[in-house]
Coordinates of N, CA, C and O in Angstrom, one line a residue:
M1 N -14.3 16.6 -5.2 CA -15.2 15.4 -5.1 C -14.4 14.2 -5.6 O -13.8 14.2 -6.7
Q2 N -14.5 13.1 -4.9 CA -13.8 11.9 -5.2 C -14.6 11.1 -6.2 O -15.8 11.3 -6.3
N3 N -14.0 10.2 -6.9 CA -14.6 9.3 -7.8 C -15.1 8.1 -7.0 O -14.7 7.0 -7.3
D4 N -15.9 8.3 -6.0 CA -16.4 7.2 -5.2 C -17.5 6.4 -6.0 O -18.4 7.0 -6.6
V5 N -17.4 5.1 -5.9 CA -18.4 4.3 -6.5 C -19.1 3.6 -5.4 O -18.5 3.0 -4.6
K6 N -20.5 3.8 -5.4 CA -21.2 3.2 -4.3 C -21.2 1.7 -4.6 O -21.4 1.2 -5.7
R7 N -21.1 0.9 -3.5 CA -21.0 -0.5 -3.6 C -22.3 -1.1 -4.3 O -22.2 -2.0 -5.0
S8 N -23.4 -0.5 -4.0 CA -24.6 -1.0 -4.6 C -24.7 -0.8 -6.1 O -25.5 -1.4 -6.8
T9 N -23.8 0.1 -6.7 CA -23.8 0.2 -8.2 C -22.9 -0.7 -8.9 O -22.9 -0.8 -10.1
I10 N -22.1 -1.4 -8.2 CA -21.2 -2.4 -8.8 C -22.0 -3.7 -9.0 O -22.6 -4.3 -8.1
P11 N -22.1 -4.1 -10.2 CA -22.8 -5.4 -10.5 C -22.2 -6.5 -9.7 O -21.0 -6.7 -9.6
R12 N -23.1 -7.4 -9.2 CA -22.7 -8.5 -8.5 C -22.3 -9.7 -9.5 O -23.0 -9.9 -10.4
Y13 N -21.2 -10.3 -9.2 CA -20.7 -11.4 -10.1 C -21.6 -12.6 -9.8 O -21.7 -13.1 -8.6
T14 N -22.2 -13.1 -10.8 CA -23.1 -14.3 -10.6 C -22.6 -15.5 -11.4 O -23.3 -16.5 -11.3
G15 N -21.5 -15.4 -12.0 CA -21.0 -16.5 -12.8 C -20.4 -17.6 -11.9 O -20.1 -17.3 -10.7
G16 N -20.3 -18.7 -12.4 CA -19.7 -19.8 -11.6 C -18.2 -19.8 -11.6 O -17.6 -19.3 -12.6
V17 N -17.6 -20.4 -10.6 CA -16.1 -20.5 -10.6 C -15.9 -22.0 -10.6 O -16.4 -22.7 -9.6
T18 N -15.2 -22.5 -11.5 CA -14.9 -23.9 -11.6 C -13.6 -24.2 -10.8 O -12.6 -23.6 -11.1
T19 N -13.8 -25.1 -9.8 CA -12.6 -25.5 -9.0 C -12.4 -27.0 -9.1 O -11.6 -27.5 -8.3
T20 N -13.0 -27.6 -10.0 CA -12.8 -29.0 -10.1 C -11.3 -29.3 -10.5 O -10.8 -28.7 -11.3
G21 N -10.8 -30.2 -9.8 CA -9.4 -30.6 -10.0 C -8.4 -29.7 -9.2 O -7.2 -30.0 -9.3
T22 N -8.8 -28.7 -8.5 CA -7.9 -27.9 -7.8 C -7.5 -28.6 -6.5 O -8.3 -29.2 -5.8
R23 N -6.2 -28.7 -6.3 CA -5.6 -29.4 -5.1 C -5.5 -28.3 -4.0 O -4.4 -27.7 -3.9
W24 N -6.5 -28.1 -3.2 CA -6.5 -27.1 -2.2 C -5.5 -27.5 -1.1 O -5.2 -28.7 -0.9
L25 N -5.0 -26.5 -0.4 CA -4.0 -26.8 0.7 C -4.8 -27.3 1.9 O -5.9 -26.8 2.2
S26 N -4.2 -28.3 2.5 CA -4.8 -28.8 3.8 C -4.5 -27.7 4.8 O -3.7 -26.8 4.6
A27 N -5.1 -27.9 6.0 CA -4.9 -26.9 7.1 C -3.4 -26.8 7.4 O -2.9 -25.7 7.6
G28 N -2.8 -28.0 7.6 CA -1.3 -28.0 7.9 C -0.5 -27.3 6.8 O 0.5 -26.6 7.1
E29 N -0.8 -27.6 5.5 CA -0.1 -27.0 4.4 C -0.3 -25.5 4.3 O 0.6 -24.7 4.1
Q30 N -1.5 -25.1 4.7 CA -1.8 -23.6 4.7 C -1.0 -22.9 5.8 O -0.4 -21.8 5.5
V31 N -0.9 -23.5 6.9 CA -0.1 -23.0 8.0 C 1.4 -22.9 7.6 O 2.1 -21.9 7.8
A32 N 1.9 -24.0 7.0 CA 3.3 -24.0 6.5 C 3.5 -23.0 5.4 O 4.6 -22.3 5.4
W33 N 2.6 -22.8 4.5 CA 2.7 -21.8 3.4 C 2.8 -20.4 4.0 O 3.7 -19.6 3.6
R34 N 1.9 -20.1 4.9 CA 1.9 -18.8 5.5 C 3.1 -18.5 6.3 O 3.6 -17.4 6.4
A35 N 3.6 -19.5 7.0 CA 4.8 -19.4 7.8 C 6.0 -19.1 6.9 O 6.8 -18.2 7.2
F36 N 6.0 -19.8 5.8 CA 7.1 -19.6 4.8 C 7.1 -18.2 4.2 O 8.1 -17.5 4.2
V37 N 5.9 -17.8 3.8 CA 5.8 -16.4 3.2 C 6.1 -15.4 4.2 O 6.9 -14.4 4.0
G38 N 5.6 -15.5 5.4 CA 5.9 -14.6 6.5 C 7.4 -14.5 6.8 O 8.0 -13.4 7.0
A39 N 8.0 -15.7 6.9 CA 9.5 -15.7 7.2 C 10.3 -15.1 6.1 O 11.2 -14.3 6.4
C40 N 9.9 -15.3 4.9 CA 10.6 -14.7 3.7 C 10.5 -13.2 3.8 O 11.5 -12.5 3.7
H41 N 9.3 -12.7 3.9 CA 9.1 -11.3 4.0 C 9.8 -10.6 5.1 O 10.5 -9.6 4.9
S42 N 9.7 -11.2 6.3 CA 10.3 -10.6 7.5 C 11.9 -10.7 7.4 O 12.5 -9.7 7.7
F43 N 12.4 -11.8 6.9 CA 13.8 -11.9 6.8 C 14.4 -11.0 5.8 O 15.3 -10.2 6.1
F44 N 13.8 -10.9 4.6 CA 14.4 -10.0 3.5 C 14.2 -8.6 3.9 O 15.0 -7.7 3.5
A45 N 13.1 -8.2 4.5 CA 12.9 -6.8 4.9 C 13.9 -6.4 6.0 O 14.5 -5.3 5.9
A46 N 14.2 -7.3 6.9 CA 15.2 -7.1 7.9 C 16.6 -6.9 7.3 O 17.4 -6.0 7.7
I47 N 16.9 -7.8 6.4 CA 18.2 -7.7 5.7 C 18.4 -6.4 4.9 O 19.4 -5.8 4.9
D48 N 17.3 -6.1 4.2 CA 17.3 -4.8 3.4 C 17.5 -3.6 4.3 O 18.3 -2.7 4.0
T49 N 16.8 -3.6 5.4 CA 16.9 -2.5 6.4 C 18.3 -2.4 7.0 O 18.8 -1.3 7.1
E50 N 18.8 -3.5 7.3 CA 20.2 -3.6 7.9 C 21.2 -3.0 6.9 O 22.1 -2.2 7.2
L51 N 21.1 -3.5 5.6 CA 22.1 -3.0 4.6 C 21.9 -1.5 4.3 O 22.9 -0.8 4.1
Q52 N 20.6 -1.0 4.3 CA 20.4 0.4 4.0 C 21.0 1.2 5.2 O 21.6 2.2 4.9
R53 N 20.8 0.8 6.4 CA 21.2 1.5 7.6 C 22.8 1.5 7.7 O 23.4 2.5 7.9
D54 N 23.3 0.3 7.5 CA 24.8 0.1 7.8 C 25.7 0.4 6.6 O 26.8 0.7 6.8
A55 N 25.2 0.1 5.4 CA 26.1 0.2 4.2 C 25.5 1.2 3.2 O 26.2 1.4 2.2
G56 N 24.3 1.8 3.4 CA 23.8 2.8 2.5 C 23.4 2.2 1.2 O 23.4 2.9 0.2
M57 N 23.0 0.9 1.1 CA 22.6 0.3 -0.1 C 21.5 -0.7 0.2 O 21.5 -1.4 1.2
P58 N 20.6 -0.9 -0.7 CA 19.5 -1.9 -0.6 C 20.1 -3.3 -0.9 O 21.2 -3.4 -1.5
L59 N 19.4 -4.3 -0.5 CA 19.8 -5.7 -0.7 C 20.0 -6.0 -2.2 O 20.9 -6.7 -2.6
A60 N 19.2 -5.4 -3.1 CA 19.3 -5.6 -4.5 C 20.7 -5.1 -5.0 O 21.3 -5.8 -5.9
Y61 N 21.1 -4.0 -4.5 CA 22.5 -3.5 -5.0 C 23.6 -4.4 -4.4 O 24.6 -4.6 -5.1
Y62 N 23.4 -4.8 -3.2 CA 24.4 -5.7 -2.6 C 24.5 -7.0 -3.4 O 25.6 -7.4 -3.7
E63 N 23.4 -7.5 -3.8 CA 23.4 -8.7 -4.6 C 24.1 -8.5 -5.9 O 24.8 -9.4 -6.4
I64 N 23.9 -7.4 -6.6 CA 24.5 -7.1 -7.8 C 26.0 -7.0 -7.6 O 26.8 -7.6 -8.4
L65 N 26.5 -6.4 -6.6 CA 27.9 -6.3 -6.3 C 28.5 -7.7 -6.0 O 29.6 -8.0 -6.5
V66 N 27.8 -8.5 -5.3 CA 28.2 -9.9 -5.0 C 28.4 -10.7 -6.3 O 29.4 -11.3 -6.5
R67 N 27.4 -10.6 -7.1 CA 27.4 -11.4 -8.4 C 28.6 -10.9 -9.3 O 29.3 -11.7 -9.9
L68 N 28.8 -9.6 -9.3 CA 29.9 -9.1 -10.1 C 31.3 -9.5 -9.5 O 32.2 -9.8 -10.2
S69 N 31.3 -9.5 -8.2 CA 32.6 -9.8 -7.5 C 33.0 -11.3 -7.8 O 34.2 -11.6 -7.8
E70 N 32.0 -12.1 -8.0 CA 32.3 -13.6 -8.2 C 32.4 -13.9 -9.7 O 32.9 -15.1 -10.0
A71 N 32.2 -13.0 -10.6 CA 32.3 -13.3 -12.0 C 33.7 -13.2 -12.5 O 34.5 -12.4 -11.9
P72 N 34.0 -13.9 -13.5 CA 35.4 -13.7 -14.1 C 35.6 -12.2 -14.5 O 34.7 -11.6 -15.1
D73 N 36.7 -11.7 -14.2 CA 37.1 -10.3 -14.5 C 36.1 -9.3 -13.8 O 36.0 -8.2 -14.2
H74 N 35.3 -9.8 -12.9 CA 34.4 -9.0 -12.2 C 33.4 -8.3 -13.1 O 32.9 -7.1 -12.8
R75 N 33.0 -9.0 -14.2 CA 32.0 -8.4 -15.1 C 31.1 -9.5 -15.7 O 31.5 -10.6 -15.8
L76 N 29.8 -9.0 -15.9 CA 28.8 -9.9 -16.5 C 28.1 -9.1 -17.6 O 27.9 -7.9 -17.5
R77 N 27.5 -9.9 -18.5 CA 26.6 -9.3 -19.4 C 25.4 -8.8 -18.6 O 25.0 -9.4 -17.6
M78 N 24.8 -7.7 -19.0 CA 23.7 -7.1 -18.3 C 22.5 -8.1 -18.3 O 21.9 -8.3 -17.2
S79 N 22.3 -8.9 -19.4 CA 21.2 -9.9 -19.4 C 21.5 -11.0 -18.4 O 20.6 -11.5 -17.7
Q80 N 22.7 -11.4 -18.3 CA 23.1 -12.4 -17.3 C 23.0 -11.9 -15.9 O 22.5 -12.6 -15.0
L81 N 23.4 -10.7 -15.6 CA 23.2 -10.1 -14.3 C 21.7 -10.0 -13.9 O 21.4 -10.3 -12.8
A82 N 20.9 -9.7 -14.9 CA 19.5 -9.7 -14.6 C 19.0 -11.0 -14.2 O 18.2 -11.2 -13.3
E83 N 19.4 -12.0 -15.0 CA 19.0 -13.4 -14.7 C 19.5 -13.9 -13.4 O 18.7 -14.5 -12.6
E84 N 20.7 -13.6 -13.1 CA 21.3 -14.1 -11.8 C 20.7 -13.5 -10.6 O 20.8 -14.0 -9.5
T85 N 20.2 -12.2 -10.7 CA 19.6 -11.5 -9.6 C 18.1 -11.6 -9.6 O 17.5 -10.9 -8.8
A86 N 17.6 -12.3 -10.6 CA 16.1 -12.5 -10.7 C 15.4 -11.1 -10.9 O 14.4 -10.9 -10.3
A87 N 16.0 -10.3 -11.7 CA 15.5 -9.0 -11.9 C 15.1 -8.8 -13.4 O 15.7 -9.5 -14.3
S88 N 14.2 -8.0 -13.7 CA 13.9 -7.7 -15.1 C 15.1 -6.9 -15.8 O 15.9 -6.3 -15.0
K89 N 15.2 -6.9 -17.1 CA 16.3 -6.2 -17.7 C 16.1 -4.7 -17.4 O 17.2 -4.0 -17.2
S90 N 14.9 -4.2 -17.4 CA 14.8 -2.7 -17.1 C 15.2 -2.4 -15.7 O 15.8 -1.4 -15.4
R91 N 14.8 -3.3 -14.7 CA 15.2 -3.1 -13.3 C 16.7 -3.1 -13.1 O 17.2 -2.3 -12.4
I92 N 17.3 -4.1 -13.8 CA 18.8 -4.2 -13.6 C 19.5 -3.0 -14.3 O 20.5 -2.5 -13.7
S93 N 18.9 -2.5 -15.4 CA 19.5 -1.4 -16.0 C 19.4 -0.1 -15.1 O 20.4 0.6 -15.0
H94 N 18.3 0.0 -14.5 CA 18.1 1.1 -13.6 C 19.1 1.0 -12.4 O 19.7 2.0 -12.0
A95 N 19.1 -0.2 -11.8 CA 20.0 -0.4 -10.6 C 21.5 -0.1 -11.0 O 22.2 0.5 -10.3
V96 N 21.9 -0.6 -12.2 CA 23.3 -0.4 -12.6 C 23.6 1.1 -12.8 O 24.6 1.6 -12.5
A97 N 22.6 1.8 -13.3 CA 22.7 3.2 -13.5 C 23.0 3.9 -12.2 O 23.8 4.8 -12.0
R98 N 22.2 3.5 -11.1 CA 22.4 4.1 -9.8 C 23.8 3.7 -9.2 O 24.5 4.5 -8.6
L99 N 24.2 2.4 -9.5 CA 25.5 2.0 -9.0 C 26.7 2.7 -9.8 O 27.7 3.0 -9.2
E100 N 26.4 3.1 -11.1 CA 27.4 3.8 -11.8 C 27.5 5.2 -11.2 O 28.7 5.8 -11.1
E101 N 26.4 5.8 -10.8 CA 26.4 7.2 -10.2 C 27.3 7.2 -8.9 O 28.0 8.2 -8.6
R102 N 27.3 6.1 -8.2 CA 28.1 5.9 -7.0 C 29.6 5.6 -7.3 O 30.4 5.5 -6.4
G103 N 29.9 5.2 -8.6 CA 31.2 4.8 -9.0 C 31.5 3.4 -8.6 O 32.7 3.0 -8.7
W104 N 30.5 2.6 -8.3 CA 30.7 1.2 -7.9 C 30.7 0.2 -9.1 O 31.2 -0.9 -9.0
V105 N 30.1 0.6 -10.2 CA 30.0 -0.2 -11.4 C 30.2 0.6 -12.6 O 29.9 1.8 -12.6
R106 N 30.8 0.0 -13.6 CA 31.0 0.7 -14.9 C 30.3 -0.2 -15.9 O 30.4 -1.4 -15.9
R107 N 29.7 0.5 -16.9 CA 29.0 -0.2 -18.0 C 29.9 -0.1 -19.2 O 30.4 1.0 -19.5
S108 N 30.0 -1.1 -20.0 CA 30.7 -1.1 -21.2 C 30.0 -1.9 -22.3 O 29.2 -2.8 -22.0
E109 N 30.3 -1.6 -23.5 CA 29.7 -2.3 -24.7 C 30.4 -3.6 -24.9 O 31.6 -3.7 -24.6
C110 N 29.7 -4.5 -25.5 CA 30.2 -5.8 -25.9 C 30.8 -5.6 -27.3 O 30.1 -5.2 -28.2
P111 N 32.1 -5.8 -27.5 CA 32.7 -5.6 -28.8 C 32.2 -6.4 -29.9 O 32.3 -6.0 -31.1
T112 N 31.6 -7.5 -29.6 CA 31.1 -8.4 -30.7 C 29.6 -8.5 -30.8 O 29.1 -9.2 -31.7
D113 N 28.9 -7.7 -30.0 CA 27.5 -7.7 -30.0 C 27.0 -6.3 -29.7 O 27.0 -5.9 -28.5
R114 N 26.6 -5.5 -30.7 CA 26.3 -4.1 -30.4 C 25.1 -4.0 -29.5 O 24.9 -2.9 -28.9
R115 N 24.2 -5.0 -29.4 CA 23.1 -4.9 -28.5 C 23.4 -5.2 -27.1 O 22.7 -4.9 -26.2
G116 N 24.6 -5.9 -26.9 CA 24.9 -6.3 -25.5 C 25.8 -5.3 -24.8 O 26.5 -4.5 -25.4
A117 N 25.7 -5.4 -23.5 CA 26.5 -4.5 -22.6 C 27.0 -5.3 -21.4 O 26.3 -6.3 -21.0
F118 N 28.1 -4.9 -20.9 CA 28.6 -5.5 -19.6 C 28.4 -4.5 -18.5 O 28.4 -3.3 -18.6
A119 N 28.3 -5.1 -17.3 CA 28.4 -4.3 -16.0 C 29.7 -4.9 -15.4 O 29.9 -6.1 -15.3
E120 N 30.5 -4.0 -14.9 CA 31.8 -4.4 -14.4 C 32.0 -3.7 -13.0 O 31.8 -2.5 -12.9
L121 N 32.4 -4.5 -12.0 CA 32.6 -4.0 -10.7 C 33.9 -3.1 -10.7 O 35.0 -3.5 -11.2
T122 N 33.8 -1.9 -10.1 CA 35.0 -1.1 -10.0 C 35.7 -1.3 -8.7 O 35.2 -2.0 -7.8
D123 N 36.9 -0.8 -8.5 CA 37.6 -0.9 -7.2 C 36.8 -0.3 -6.1 O 36.7 -0.9 -5.0
A124 N 36.1 0.8 -6.4 CA 35.3 1.5 -5.3 C 34.1 0.6 -5.0 O 33.7 0.5 -3.8
G125 N 33.5 -0.1 -6.0 CA 32.4 -1.0 -5.8 C 32.9 -2.2 -4.9 O 32.1 -2.6 -4.0
Y126 N 34.0 -2.7 -5.2 CA 34.6 -3.8 -4.5 C 34.8 -3.4 -3.0 O 34.5 -4.1 -2.1
A127 N 35.3 -2.2 -2.8 CA 35.6 -1.7 -1.5 C 34.3 -1.5 -0.7 O 34.2 -1.9 0.5
A128 N 33.2 -1.1 -1.4 CA 31.9 -0.9 -0.8 C 31.4 -2.3 -0.3 O 30.8 -2.4 0.8
L129 N 31.6 -3.3 -1.2 CA 31.1 -4.6 -0.9 C 31.9 -5.2 0.3 O 31.3 -5.8 1.2
V130 N 33.2 -5.0 0.3 CA 34.0 -5.5 1.4 C 33.6 -4.9 2.7 O 33.6 -5.5 3.8
A131 N 33.3 -3.6 2.6 CA 32.9 -2.9 3.9 C 31.6 -3.3 4.4 O 31.3 -3.4 5.6
A132 N 30.6 -3.7 3.5 CA 29.3 -4.1 3.8 C 29.2 -5.5 4.3 O 28.3 -5.9 5.1
A133 N 30.1 -6.4 3.8 CA 30.0 -7.8 4.0 C 30.0 -8.3 5.4 O 29.1 -9.1 5.8
P134 N 30.9 -7.8 6.3 CA 30.9 -8.3 7.7 C 29.5 -8.1 8.4 O 29.0 -9.0 9.0
G135 N 29.0 -6.9 8.3 CA 27.7 -6.7 9.0 C 26.6 -7.5 8.4 O 25.7 -8.0 9.1
H136 N 26.6 -7.6 7.0 CA 25.6 -8.4 6.4 C 25.6 -9.9 6.8 O 24.6 -10.5 7.1
V137 N 26.8 -10.4 6.7 CA 27.0 -11.8 7.1 C 26.6 -12.1 8.6 O 26.0 -13.1 8.9
E138 N 27.0 -11.2 9.4 CA 26.6 -11.3 10.8 C 25.1 -11.3 11.0 O 24.5 -12.1 11.8
H139 N 24.4 -10.4 10.2 CA 22.9 -10.4 10.3 C 22.3 -11.7 9.8 O 21.4 -12.2 10.4
V140 N 22.8 -12.2 8.7 CA 22.4 -13.5 8.1 C 22.6 -14.6 9.1 O 21.7 -15.4 9.4
R141 N 23.7 -14.6 9.7 CA 24.0 -15.6 10.7 C 23.1 -15.5 11.9 O 22.5 -16.5 12.3
R142 N 22.9 -14.3 12.4 CA 22.1 -14.1 13.6 C 20.6 -14.4 13.4 O 19.9 -15.0 14.3
T143 N 20.1 -14.1 12.2 CA 18.7 -14.2 12.0 C 18.2 -15.5 11.2 O 17.1 -15.9 11.3
L144 N 19.2 -16.1 10.5 CA 18.8 -17.3 9.8 C 19.5 -18.6 10.3 O 18.9 -19.6 10.5
L145 N 20.8 -18.5 10.5 CA 21.6 -19.7 10.8 C 21.7 -20.0 12.2 O 21.5 -21.2 12.6
D146 N 21.9 -19.0 13.1 CA 22.1 -19.3 14.5 C 20.8 -19.9 15.2 O 20.9 -20.7 16.1
P147 N 19.6 -19.5 14.8 CA 18.4 -20.1 15.4 C 18.2 -21.6 15.0 O 17.4 -22.2 15.6
L148 N 18.9 -22.1 14.0 CA 18.7 -23.4 13.5 C 19.8 -24.4 14.0 O 20.9 -23.9 14.3
T149 N 19.5 -25.6 14.2 CA 20.5 -26.6 14.5 C 21.2 -26.9 13.2 O 20.8 -26.5 12.1
D150 N 22.4 -27.6 13.3 CA 23.1 -28.0 12.1 C 22.2 -28.9 11.1 O 22.3 -28.7 9.9
E151 N 21.4 -29.7 11.7 CA 20.5 -30.6 10.9 C 19.5 -29.7 10.2 O 19.1 -29.9 9.1
Q152 N 18.9 -28.7 10.9 CA 18.0 -27.8 10.3 C 18.6 -27.0 9.1 O 17.9 -26.7 8.1
V153 N 19.8 -26.6 9.3 CA 20.5 -25.9 8.2 C 20.7 -26.8 7.0 O 20.4 -26.4 5.8
R154 N 21.0 -28.0 7.2 CA 21.1 -29.0 6.1 C 19.7 -29.2 5.5 O 19.6 -29.2 4.3
Q155 N 18.7 -29.3 6.3 CA 17.3 -29.4 5.8 C 16.9 -28.2 5.0 O 16.3 -28.3 3.9
L156 N 17.3 -27.0 5.5 CA 17.0 -25.7 4.8 C 17.6 -25.7 3.4 O 17.0 -25.4 2.4
Q157 N 18.8 -26.2 3.3 CA 19.5 -26.3 2.0 C 18.7 -27.3 1.1 O 18.5 -26.9 -0.1
E158 N 18.4 -28.4 1.6 CA 17.7 -29.4 0.8 C 16.3 -28.9 0.4 O 15.9 -29.0 -0.8
I159 N 15.6 -28.2 1.3 CA 14.3 -27.7 0.9 C 14.4 -26.6 -0.1 O 13.7 -26.5 -1.1
S160 N 15.4 -25.7 0.1 CA 15.6 -24.6 -0.9 C 16.0 -25.2 -2.2 O 15.5 -24.6 -3.3
E161 N 16.8 -26.2 -2.3 CA 17.2 -26.8 -3.6 C 16.0 -27.4 -4.3 O 15.8 -27.4 -5.5
A162 N 15.1 -28.1 -3.5 CA 13.9 -28.7 -4.0 C 13.0 -27.6 -4.6 O 12.4 -27.8 -5.7
I163 N 12.8 -26.5 -3.9 CA 12.0 -25.4 -4.4 C 12.6 -24.8 -5.7 O 11.8 -24.6 -6.6
Q164 N 13.9 -24.6 -5.7 CA 14.5 -24.1 -6.9 C 14.3 -25.0 -8.1 O 14.0 -24.6 -9.2
A165 N 14.4 -26.3 -7.8 CA 14.2 -27.3 -8.9 C 12.8 -27.3 -9.4 O 12.5 -27.3 -10.6
A166 N 11.8 -27.1 -8.5 CA 10.4 -27.1 -8.9 C 10.1 -25.8 -9.7 O 9.2 -25.9 -10.6
V167 N 10.8 -24.7 -9.5 CA 10.5 -23.5 -10.2 C 11.4 -23.3 -11.4 O 11.4 -22.2 -12.0
G168 N 12.3 -24.3 -11.7 CA 13.1 -24.1 -12.9 C 14.6 -24.1 -12.6 O 15.4 -23.8 -13.5
G169 N 15.0 -24.2 -11.4 CA 16.4 -24.3 -11.0 C 17.0 -23.0 -10.7 O 16.4 -21.9 -10.9
P170 N 18.2 -23.0 -10.1 CA 18.9 -21.7 -9.8 C 19.4 -21.1 -11.0 O 19.5 -21.7 -12.1
P171 N 19.7 -19.8 -10.9 CA 20.3 -19.1 -12.1 C 21.5 -19.8 -12.6 O 22.3 -20.4 -11.9
R172 N 21.7 -19.8 -13.9 CA 22.9 -20.4 -14.6 C 24.1 -19.6 -14.4 O 24.0 -18.4 -13.9
G173 N 25.2 -20.2 -14.7 CA 26.5 -19.5 -14.6 C 26.6 -18.4 -15.6 O 25.7 -18.1 -16.4
P174 N 27.8 -17.6 -15.6 CA 28.0 -16.5 -16.5 C 27.9 -16.9 -18.0 O 28.3 -17.9 -18.4
I175 N 27.3 -16.0 -18.8 CA 27.3 -16.1 -20.2 C 28.4 -15.2 -20.8 O 28.4 -14.0 -20.4
S176 N 29.3 -15.7 -21.6 CA 30.3 -14.9 -22.1 C 29.8 -14.2 -23.4 O 28.8 -14.6 -24.0
C177 N 30.5 -13.1 -23.7 CA 30.1 -12.4 -24.9 C 30.5 -13.2 -26.1 O 31.6 -13.8 -26.3
P178 N 29.5 -13.4 -27.1 CA 29.8 -14.2 -28.3 C 30.9 -13.7 -29.1 O 31.1 -12.5 -29.2

């Protein structure tokens, strides 16, 4: 027997909802918002599927490898890696553990901060990234850049930068071990 609750037994909400001062979206803004959300979902789902199929890794792992490949000495503090990939500390810890199992990342302690740890890209991790990059870049080009004119690409950059600024800016650069 399921724990079904009959709709008639759920008390009806009779309180008021205050919407004074709410700046509702116009019809055109609503269309733009939904187009943006749909494009983001579709694009990132397609990128993730492509990376899983062709490189055996999700987009989140690819992004971790990219961030580490661009960092000095190919290593970042775990907290910085979480920030740069917009992941929680627990999510980045789990992802790094999976990447360690593959031999793509090595975790090490920070010698001056017992609470801190580094994630470091291994040679095998760099090789996996190099192998995945051509297909990934081709997919980004085909699905994001090629459908746009040069002017639209410039506008996309400006729009993206404006959104980043509105939400607090892009991730900061690497934090070194104190």
